[in-house]
Amino acid sequence: MSAIAELMSTEDIFLDLEVPSKSRLLQEIARHMEAAHGLPRASVFQSLSLRERLGSTALGAGVAIPHARIGEFHRVRGVYARLRRAISFAAPDGLPVSDVLVLLVPQQVSAAHFEILAEAARMFADRRFRQRLSRCEAAREVRQAFADWPGERPGN
Amino acid sequence: MRSDLCIGIASSREALDIAVLEPGKAVVAMRFPATGMGVEGLRLFLSGYGRPLRMAVAGVAALGLALSLGNVCGRETFIVSSAVASRAEALARYAGHAA
């Protein structure tokens, strides 16, 4: 199972999320992290927003990986959202974003945290993986897609 | 060797092999696909290190990679001939010793 699949439960996966902007997306993520995992909403939103101000976390091809260090955290957590309508994210290819994987890591960064970020980048660079995600109709299917990667031969 | 964080990037047609060398720690190695998204993922990865770093790049499209990833305040970038060092860990060590 990929490391990223282990960071999310099905309650951390949102399909057809409706948000009008990047800021509202981050607010929704922060709201979820408070409701599901007891993290302070303001801290999560501010940390994610600050990271975006340093530079967009969009990778291109409609994908973004917002991430931030959260002082109140002791383990890495992930949230996946597929947006009903793609939103502007200042992506390098100019395309709007509809696949969002949010990674929240503890303040004390370790090599494992960077490996998770690297795995996320490799995963979404795999066109077949992105196609499989787009076909998922339920949160458990999404989690299985993450868990199975790179079971299928990666390709672009 | 200096105390800066040192990163080696060995670029081939298929992949970007990365090695991260921090004083007193084991080398961290990982691989990104040699695609536009892979480069952007690498950029995200490098941006997570909030401290000055030295980076050595060799291989396919090394110049373009160096220009794309190295133009950041606090980051020293070296373009290295593959004849000098071709593997990511060796490049990271090169970055640590380069003047």
PDB file of C-alpha atoms in Angstrom:
ATOM      1  CA  MET A   1       0.000   0.000   0.000  1.00  0.00           C
ATOM      2  CA  SER A   2       1.327   3.450  -0.859  1.00  0.00           C
ATOM      3  CA  ALA A   3       2.290   5.685   2.050  1.00  0.00           C
ATOM      4  CA  ILE A   4      -0.262   8.253   0.949  1.00  0.00           C
ATOM      5  CA  ALA A   5      -3.167   5.798   1.128  1.00  0.00           C
ATOM      6  CA  GLU A   6      -2.325   5.248   4.776  1.00  0.00           C
ATOM      7  CA  LEU A   7      -2.681   8.967   5.505  1.00  0.00           C
ATOM      8  CA  MET A   8      -6.355   9.099   4.583  1.00  0.00           C
ATOM      9  CA  SER A   9      -9.523   7.375   5.611  1.00  0.00           C
ATOM     10  CA  THR A  10     -12.621   7.521   3.432  1.00  0.00           C
ATOM     11  CA  GLU A  11     -13.878  10.437   5.529  1.00  0.00           C
ATOM     12  CA  ASP A  12     -10.894  12.438   4.274  1.00  0.00           C
ATOM     13  CA  ILE A  13     -11.942  12.005   0.638  1.00  0.00           C
ATOM     14  CA  PHE A  14     -14.366  14.387  -1.067  1.00  0.00           C
ATOM     15  CA  LEU A  15     -15.813  13.905  -4.510  1.00  0.00           C
ATOM     16  CA  ASP A  16     -17.498  16.670  -6.496  1.00  0.00           C
ATOM     17  CA  LEU A  17     -16.662  19.300  -3.920  1.00  0.00           C
ATOM     18  CA  GLU A  18     -18.131  22.640  -4.874  1.00  0.00           C
ATOM     19  CA  VAL A  19     -15.882  25.628  -4.107  1.00  0.00           C
ATOM     20  CA  PRO A  20     -15.543  28.884  -6.068  1.00  0.00           C
ATOM     21  CA  SER A  21     -11.909  29.665  -5.286  1.00  0.00           C
ATOM     22  CA  LYS A  22      -8.615  28.469  -3.820  1.00  0.00           C
ATOM     23  CA  SER A  23      -9.261  30.376  -0.622  1.00  0.00           C
ATOM     24  CA  ARG A  24     -12.635  28.740  -0.110  1.00  0.00           C
ATOM     25  CA  LEU A  25     -11.104  25.352  -0.822  1.00  0.00           C
ATOM     26  CA  LEU A  26      -8.520  25.878   1.900  1.00  0.00           C
ATOM     27  CA  GLN A  27     -11.255  27.038   4.268  1.00  0.00           C
ATOM     28  CA  GLU A  28     -13.193  23.851   3.594  1.00  0.00           C
ATOM     29  CA  ILE A  29     -10.116  21.736   4.217  1.00  0.00           C
ATOM     30  CA  ALA A  30      -9.473  23.576   7.477  1.00  0.00           C
ATOM     31  CA  ARG A  31     -13.089  23.105   8.510  1.00  0.00           C
ATOM     32  CA  HIS A  32     -12.859  19.384   7.838  1.00  0.00           C
ATOM     33  CA  MET A  33      -9.592  19.004   9.748  1.00  0.00           C
ATOM     34  CA  GLU A  34     -11.164  20.647  12.784  1.00  0.00           C
ATOM     35  CA  ALA A  35     -14.331  18.574  12.624  1.00  0.00           C
ATOM     36  CA  ALA A  36     -12.682  15.230  11.866  1.00  0.00           C
ATOM     37  CA  HIS A  37      -9.307  15.507  13.556  1.00  0.00           C
ATOM     38  CA  GLY A  38      -9.624  18.230  16.169  1.00  0.00           C
ATOM     39  CA  LEU A  39      -7.134  20.621  14.601  1.00  0.00           C
ATOM     40  CA  PRO A  40      -7.636  24.361  15.023  1.00  0.00           C
ATOM     41  CA  ARG A  41      -9.305  25.579  11.865  1.00  0.00           C
ATOM     42  CA  ALA A  42      -7.583  28.975  11.824  1.00  0.00           C
ATOM     43  CA  SER A  43      -4.127  27.451  12.171  1.00  0.00           C
ATOM     44  CA  VAL A  44      -4.674  25.015   9.303  1.00  0.00           C
ATOM     45  CA  PHE A  45      -6.099  27.699   7.020  1.00  0.00           C
ATOM     46  CA  GLN A  46      -3.339  30.191   7.800  1.00  0.00           C
ATOM     47  CA  SER A  47      -0.582  27.624   7.305  1.00  0.00           C
ATOM     48  CA  LEU A  48      -1.958  26.419   3.970  1.00  0.00           C
ATOM     49  CA  SER A  49      -2.558  29.985   2.790  1.00  0.00           C
ATOM     50  CA  LEU A  50       0.936  31.074   3.760  1.00  0.00           C
ATOM     51  CA  ARG A  51       2.425  28.199   1.793  1.00  0.00           C
ATOM     52  CA  GLU A  52       0.423  29.192  -1.275  1.00  0.00           C
ATOM     53  CA  ARG A  53       1.665  32.773  -0.972  1.00  0.00           C
ATOM     54  CA  LEU A  54       5.228  31.448  -1.218  1.00  0.00           C
ATOM     55  CA  GLY A  55       4.346  29.850  -4.537  1.00  0.00           C
ATOM     56  CA  SER A  56       1.493  27.875  -6.036  1.00  0.00           C
ATOM     57  CA  THR A  57       1.435  24.181  -5.178  1.00  0.00           C
ATOM     58  CA  ALA A  58      -0.177  23.332  -8.493  1.00  0.00           C
ATOM     59  CA  LEU A  59       1.804  20.824 -10.554  1.00  0.00           C
ATOM     60  CA  GLY A  60      -0.029  21.181 -13.831  1.00  0.00           C
ATOM     61  CA  ALA A  61      -2.541  18.895 -15.551  1.00  0.00           C
ATOM     62  CA  GLY A  62      -5.243  20.041 -13.131  1.00  0.00           C
ATOM     63  CA  VAL A  63      -3.432  18.822 -10.018  1.00  0.00           C
ATOM     64  CA  ALA A  64      -2.392  20.650  -6.857  1.00  0.00           C
ATOM     65  CA  ILE A  65      -0.744  19.423  -3.671  1.00  0.00           C
ATOM     66  CA  PRO A  66      -1.273  22.111  -1.013  1.00  0.00           C
ATOM     67  CA  HIS A  67       0.809  21.292   2.031  1.00  0.00           C
ATOM     68  CA  ALA A  68       1.844  22.860   5.311  1.00  0.00           C
ATOM     69  CA  ARG A  69       3.473  22.176   8.651  1.00  0.00           C
ATOM     70  CA  ILE A  70       1.062  22.307  11.554  1.00  0.00           C
ATOM     71  CA  GLY A  71       2.443  22.843  15.026  1.00  0.00           C
ATOM     72  CA  GLU A  72      -0.405  21.012  16.727  1.00  0.00           C
ATOM     73  CA  PHE A  73       0.141  17.892  14.665  1.00  0.00           C
ATOM     74  CA  HIS A  74       1.972  14.699  15.548  1.00  0.00           C
ATOM     75  CA  ARG A  75       1.444  12.685  12.370  1.00  0.00           C
ATOM     76  CA  VAL A  76       1.037  13.308   8.691  1.00  0.00           C
ATOM     77  CA  ARG A  77      -2.529  13.599   7.422  1.00  0.00           C
ATOM     78  CA  GLY A  78      -3.894  13.729   3.909  1.00  0.00           C
ATOM     79  CA  VAL A  79      -7.123  14.936   2.366  1.00  0.00           C
ATOM     80  CA  TYR A  80      -8.149  14.373  -1.234  1.00  0.00           C
ATOM     81  CA  ALA A  81     -10.747  16.477  -2.999  1.00  0.00           C
ATOM     82  CA  ARG A  82     -12.012  16.227  -6.544  1.00  0.00           C
ATOM     83  CA  LEU A  83     -13.708  19.477  -7.424  1.00  0.00           C
ATOM     84  CA  ARG A  84     -16.964  19.652  -9.275  1.00  0.00           C
ATOM     85  CA  ARG A  85     -15.671  22.699 -11.115  1.00  0.00           C
ATOM     86  CA  ALA A  86     -11.988  23.364 -11.650  1.00  0.00           C
ATOM     87  CA  ILE A  87     -10.634  26.496  -9.995  1.00  0.00           C
ATOM     88  CA  SER A  88      -7.824  28.882 -10.721  1.00  0.00           C
ATOM     89  CA  PHE A  89      -4.620  27.908  -8.892  1.00  0.00           C
ATOM     90  CA  ALA A  90      -1.849  29.815 -10.677  1.00  0.00           C
ATOM     91  CA  ALA A  91      -0.674  26.529 -12.155  1.00  0.00           C
ATOM     92  CA  PRO A  92       2.519  26.473 -14.255  1.00  0.00           C
ATOM     93  CA  ASP A  93       0.559  25.318 -17.307  1.00  0.00           C
ATOM     94  CA  GLY A  94      -2.219  27.857 -16.747  1.00  0.00           C
ATOM     95  CA  LEU A  95      -4.877  25.164 -16.392  1.00  0.00           C
ATOM     96  CA  PRO A  96      -7.422  25.237 -13.574  1.00  0.00           C
ATOM     97  CA  VAL A  97      -7.182  22.594 -10.853  1.00  0.00           C
ATOM     98  CA  SER A  98      -9.729  19.912 -10.073  1.00  0.00           C
ATOM     99  CA  ASP A  99      -7.616  17.255  -8.278  1.00  0.00           C
ATOM    100  CA  VAL A 100      -6.339  18.371  -4.902  1.00  0.00           C
ATOM    101  CA  LEU A 101      -4.294  16.354  -2.447  1.00  0.00           C
ATOM    102  CA  VAL A 102      -3.674  18.247   0.795  1.00  0.00           C
ATOM    103  CA  LEU A 103      -0.807  17.101   3.016  1.00  0.00           C
ATOM    104  CA  LEU A 104      -0.445  18.321   6.581  1.00  0.00           C
ATOM    105  CA  VAL A 105       2.769  17.412   8.390  1.00  0.00           C
ATOM    106  CA  PRO A 106       4.082  18.028  11.905  1.00  0.00           C
ATOM    107  CA  GLN A 107       6.205  21.086  12.543  1.00  0.00           C
ATOM    108  CA  GLN A 108       9.240  18.863  13.077  1.00  0.00           C
ATOM    109  CA  VAL A 109      10.009  17.845   9.508  1.00  0.00           C
ATOM    110  CA  SER A 110      11.666  14.537   8.756  1.00  0.00           C
ATOM    111  CA  ALA A 111      12.925  12.838   5.621  1.00  0.00           C
ATOM    112  CA  ALA A 112       9.778  10.692   5.628  1.00  0.00           C
ATOM    113  CA  HIS A 113       7.654  13.787   5.144  1.00  0.00           C
ATOM    114  CA  PHE A 114       9.571  14.792   2.051  1.00  0.00           C
ATOM    115  CA  GLU A 115       9.328  11.264   0.718  1.00  0.00           C
ATOM    116  CA  ILE A 116       5.565  11.479   1.038  1.00  0.00           C
ATOM    117  CA  LEU A 117       5.556  14.717  -0.936  1.00  0.00           C
ATOM    118  CA  ALA A 118       7.788  13.124  -3.554  1.00  0.00           C
ATOM    119  CA  GLU A 119       5.494  10.094  -3.759  1.00  0.00           C
ATOM    120  CA  ALA A 120       2.511  12.381  -4.241  1.00  0.00           C
ATOM    121  CA  ALA A 121       4.257  14.130  -7.115  1.00  0.00           C
ATOM    122  CA  ARG A 122       5.171  10.800  -8.731  1.00  0.00           C
ATOM    123  CA  MET A 123       1.671   9.466  -8.255  1.00  0.00           C
ATOM    124  CA  PHE A 124      -0.081  12.375  -9.932  1.00  0.00           C
ATOM    125  CA  ALA A 125       2.484  12.498 -12.712  1.00  0.00           C
ATOM    126  CA  ASP A 126       1.181   9.045 -13.673  1.00  0.00           C
ATOM    127  CA  ARG A 127      -1.533   9.662 -16.281  1.00  0.00           C
ATOM    128  CA  ARG A 128      -3.120   6.259 -15.728  1.00  0.00           C
ATOM    129  CA  PHE A 129      -3.447   6.992 -12.027  1.00  0.00           C
ATOM    130  CA  ARG A 130      -5.132  10.323 -12.735  1.00  0.00           C
ATOM    131  CA  GLN A 131      -7.494   8.624 -15.176  1.00  0.00           C
ATOM    132  CA  ARG A 132      -8.391   5.982 -12.607  1.00  0.00           C
ATOM    133  CA  LEU A 133      -9.106   8.698 -10.035  1.00  0.00           C
ATOM    134  CA  SER A 134     -11.402  10.496 -12.436  1.00  0.00           C
ATOM    135  CA  ARG A 135     -13.479   7.316 -12.849  1.00  0.00           C
ATOM    136  CA  CYS A 136     -13.976   6.778  -9.119  1.00  0.00           C
ATOM    137  CA  GLU A 137     -17.539   7.244  -7.932  1.00  0.00           C
ATOM    138  CA  ALA A 138     -17.073   6.626  -4.228  1.00  0.00           C
ATOM    139  CA  ALA A 139     -14.552   7.543  -1.556  1.00  0.00           C
ATOM    140  CA  ARG A 140     -13.563   3.911  -1.000  1.00  0.00           C
ATOM    141  CA  GLU A 141     -12.725   3.580  -4.694  1.00  0.00           C
ATOM    142  CA  VAL A 142     -10.482   6.632  -4.444  1.00  0.00           C
ATOM    143  CA  ARG A 143      -8.692   5.242  -1.416  1.00  0.00           C
ATOM    144  CA  GLN A 144      -8.240   1.938  -3.201  1.00  0.00           C
ATOM    145  CA  ALA A 145      -6.755   3.747  -6.187  1.00  0.00           C
ATOM    146  CA  PHE A 146      -4.205   5.375  -3.892  1.00  0.00           C
ATOM    147  CA  ALA A 147      -3.535   2.066  -2.171  1.00  0.00           C
ATOM    148  CA  ASP A 148      -3.013   0.192  -5.439  1.00  0.00           C
ATOM    149  CA  TRP A 149      -0.507   2.624  -6.913  1.00  0.00           C
ATOM    150  CA  PRO A 150       1.841   1.859  -8.540  1.00  0.00           C
ATOM    151  CA  GLY A 151       0.337  -1.551  -9.071  1.00  0.00           C
ATOM    152  CA  GLU A 152      -0.390  -0.633 -12.659  1.00  0.00           C
ATOM    153  CA  ARG A 153       2.656   0.178 -14.754  1.00  0.00           C
ATOM    154  CA  PRO A 154       3.099   3.968 -14.502  1.00  0.00           C
ATOM    155  CA  GLY A 155       2.941   5.862 -17.698  1.00  0.00           C
ATOM    156  CA  ASN A 156       2.485   9.279 -19.025  1.00  0.00           C
TER     157      ASN A 156
ATOM    158  CA  MET B   1      32.278  19.890   3.703  1.00  0.00           C
ATOM    159  CA  ARG B   2      30.175  22.950   4.354  1.00  0.00           C
ATOM    160  CA  SER B   3      27.163  22.717   6.649  1.00  0.00           C
ATOM    161  CA  ASP B   4      24.642  23.759   3.997  1.00  0.00           C
ATOM    162  CA  LEU B   5      22.025  21.339   2.796  1.00  0.00           C
ATOM    163  CA  CYS B   6      23.316  19.699  -0.401  1.00  0.00           C
ATOM    164  CA  ILE B   7      21.210  18.221  -3.156  1.00  0.00           C
ATOM    165  CA  GLY B   8      22.244  16.233  -6.190  1.00  0.00           C
ATOM    166  CA  ILE B   9      20.030  15.860  -9.253  1.00  0.00           C
ATOM    167  CA  ALA B  10      20.921  13.270 -11.874  1.00  0.00           C
ATOM    168  CA  SER B  11      18.689  13.764 -14.880  1.00  0.00           C
ATOM    169  CA  SER B  12      17.968  11.128 -17.505  1.00  0.00           C
ATOM    170  CA  ARG B  13      15.280  10.803 -20.170  1.00  0.00           C
ATOM    171  CA  GLU B  14      13.127   8.744 -17.818  1.00  0.00           C
ATOM    172  CA  ALA B  15      13.698  10.175 -14.371  1.00  0.00           C
ATOM    173  CA  LEU B  16      15.159  12.771 -12.067  1.00  0.00           C
ATOM    174  CA  ASP B  17      17.127  10.993  -9.369  1.00  0.00           C
ATOM    175  CA  ILE B  18      17.526  13.112  -6.262  1.00  0.00           C
ATOM    176  CA  ALA B  19      19.846  12.766  -3.283  1.00  0.00           C
ATOM    177  CA  VAL B  20      19.598  15.000  -0.223  1.00  0.00           C
ATOM    178  CA  LEU B  21      22.618  15.306   2.031  1.00  0.00           C
ATOM    179  CA  GLU B  22      22.309  16.964   5.421  1.00  0.00           C
ATOM    180  CA  PRO B  23      25.297  17.136   7.789  1.00  0.00           C
ATOM    181  CA  GLY B  24      25.103  14.326  10.309  1.00  0.00           C
ATOM    182  CA  LYS B  25      22.226  12.521   8.596  1.00  0.00           C
ATOM    183  CA  ALA B  26      21.893   9.633   6.194  1.00  0.00           C
ATOM    184  CA  VAL B  27      21.428  10.409   2.520  1.00  0.00           C
ATOM    185  CA  VAL B  28      17.804  10.637   1.424  1.00  0.00           C
ATOM    186  CA  ALA B  29      17.220   9.406  -2.106  1.00  0.00           C
ATOM    187  CA  MET B  30      14.126   9.609  -4.257  1.00  0.00           C
ATOM    188  CA  ARG B  31      13.006   9.718  -7.845  1.00  0.00           C
ATOM    189  CA  PHE B  32      10.712  11.995  -9.807  1.00  0.00           C
ATOM    190  CA  PRO B  33       9.478  11.352 -13.345  1.00  0.00           C
ATOM    191  CA  ALA B  34      11.270  13.356 -16.030  1.00  0.00           C
ATOM    192  CA  THR B  35       8.128  15.192 -17.058  1.00  0.00           C
ATOM    193  CA  GLY B  36       6.835  18.708 -16.579  1.00  0.00           C
ATOM    194  CA  MET B  37       4.814  17.576 -13.617  1.00  0.00           C
ATOM    195  CA  GLY B  38       7.818  15.779 -12.207  1.00  0.00           C
ATOM    196  CA  VAL B  39       9.850  18.973 -12.359  1.00  0.00           C
ATOM    197  CA  GLU B  40       7.053  20.877 -10.652  1.00  0.00           C
ATOM    198  CA  GLY B  41       6.876  18.178  -8.014  1.00  0.00           C
ATOM    199  CA  LEU B  42      10.604  18.519  -7.502  1.00  0.00           C
ATOM    200  CA  ARG B  43      10.182  22.263  -7.187  1.00  0.00           C
ATOM    201  CA  LEU B  44       7.589  21.680  -4.461  1.00  0.00           C
ATOM    202  CA  PHE B  45       9.936  19.238  -2.779  1.00  0.00           C
ATOM    203  CA  LEU B  46      12.833  21.715  -2.803  1.00  0.00           C
ATOM    204  CA  SER B  47      10.648  24.545  -1.559  1.00  0.00           C
ATOM    205  CA  GLY B  48      10.023  22.559   1.600  1.00  0.00           C
ATOM    206  CA  TYR B  49      13.598  23.060   2.700  1.00  0.00           C
ATOM    207  CA  GLY B  50      13.401  26.490   4.263  1.00  0.00           C
ATOM    208  CA  ARG B  51      17.139  26.978   4.492  1.00  0.00           C
ATOM    209  CA  PRO B  52      19.973  27.817   2.090  1.00  0.00           C
ATOM    210  CA  LEU B  53      20.990  24.911  -0.044  1.00  0.00           C
ATOM    211  CA  ARG B  54      23.578  23.941  -2.614  1.00  0.00           C
ATOM    212  CA  MET B  55      22.452  21.975  -5.620  1.00  0.00           C
ATOM    213  CA  ALA B  56      24.441  20.128  -8.280  1.00  0.00           C
ATOM    214  CA  VAL B  57      22.745  19.048 -11.486  1.00  0.00           C
ATOM    215  CA  ALA B  58      24.028  16.734 -14.221  1.00  0.00           C
ATOM    216  CA  GLY B  59      22.623  14.829 -17.164  1.00  0.00           C
ATOM    217  CA  VAL B  60      19.877  15.391 -19.704  1.00  0.00           C
ATOM    218  CA  ALA B  61      18.640  19.001 -19.844  1.00  0.00           C
ATOM    219  CA  ALA B  62      20.799  19.883 -16.847  1.00  0.00           C
ATOM    220  CA  LEU B  63      21.048  23.496 -17.929  1.00  0.00           C
ATOM    221  CA  GLY B  64      17.299  23.930 -18.148  1.00  0.00           C
ATOM    222  CA  LEU B  65      16.789  22.223 -14.810  1.00  0.00           C
ATOM    223  CA  ALA B  66      19.420  24.352 -13.145  1.00  0.00           C
ATOM    224  CA  LEU B  67      17.865  27.537 -14.480  1.00  0.00           C
ATOM    225  CA  SER B  68      14.364  26.421 -13.559  1.00  0.00           C
ATOM    226  CA  LEU B  69      15.118  25.203 -10.056  1.00  0.00           C
ATOM    227  CA  GLY B  70      18.149  27.232  -9.085  1.00  0.00           C
ATOM    228  CA  ASN B  71      16.806  30.723  -9.433  1.00  0.00           C
ATOM    229  CA  VAL B  72      15.842  31.036  -5.783  1.00  0.00           C
ATOM    230  CA  CYS B  73      17.317  33.320  -3.127  1.00  0.00           C
ATOM    231  CA  GLY B  74      19.741  31.404  -0.926  1.00  0.00           C
ATOM    232  CA  ARG B  75      20.262  28.615  -3.412  1.00  0.00           C
ATOM    233  CA  GLU B  76      23.626  27.931  -5.078  1.00  0.00           C
ATOM    234  CA  THR B  77      23.424  25.797  -8.191  1.00  0.00           C
ATOM    235  CA  PHE B  78      26.199  23.968 -10.022  1.00  0.00           C
ATOM    236  CA  ILE B  79      25.891  22.434 -13.465  1.00  0.00           C
ATOM    237  CA  VAL B  80      28.202  19.450 -13.498  1.00  0.00           C
ATOM    238  CA  SER B  81      29.514  17.341 -16.329  1.00  0.00           C
ATOM    239  CA  SER B  82      28.374  13.733 -16.104  1.00  0.00           C
ATOM    240  CA  ALA B  83      32.028  12.815 -16.587  1.00  0.00           C
ATOM    241  CA  VAL B  84      32.732  14.377 -13.204  1.00  0.00           C
ATOM    242  CA  ALA B  85      29.710  13.009 -11.356  1.00  0.00           C
ATOM    243  CA  SER B  86      26.634  11.294 -12.774  1.00  0.00           C
ATOM    244  CA  ARG B  87      24.863   9.779  -9.777  1.00  0.00           C
ATOM    245  CA  ALA B  88      22.677  11.833  -7.483  1.00  0.00           C
ATOM    246  CA  GLU B  89      24.566  11.072  -4.279  1.00  0.00           C
ATOM    247  CA  ALA B  90      27.896  11.900  -5.870  1.00  0.00           C
ATOM    248  CA  LEU B  91      26.418  15.153  -7.132  1.00  0.00           C
ATOM    249  CA  ALA B  92      25.147  16.011  -3.655  1.00  0.00           C
ATOM    250  CA  ARG B  93      28.654  15.446  -2.280  1.00  0.00           C
ATOM    251  CA  TYR B  94      30.074  17.525  -5.121  1.00  0.00           C
ATOM    252  CA  ALA B  95      27.764  20.381  -4.139  1.00  0.00           C
ATOM    253  CA  GLY B  96      29.079  20.130  -0.610  1.00  0.00           C
ATOM    254  CA  HIS B  97      32.695  20.526  -1.668  1.00  0.00           C
ATOM    255  CA  ALA B  98      32.354  22.957  -4.533  1.00  0.00           C
ATOM    256  CA  ALA B  99      33.848  26.402  -3.918  1.00  0.00           C
TER     257      ALA B  99
END
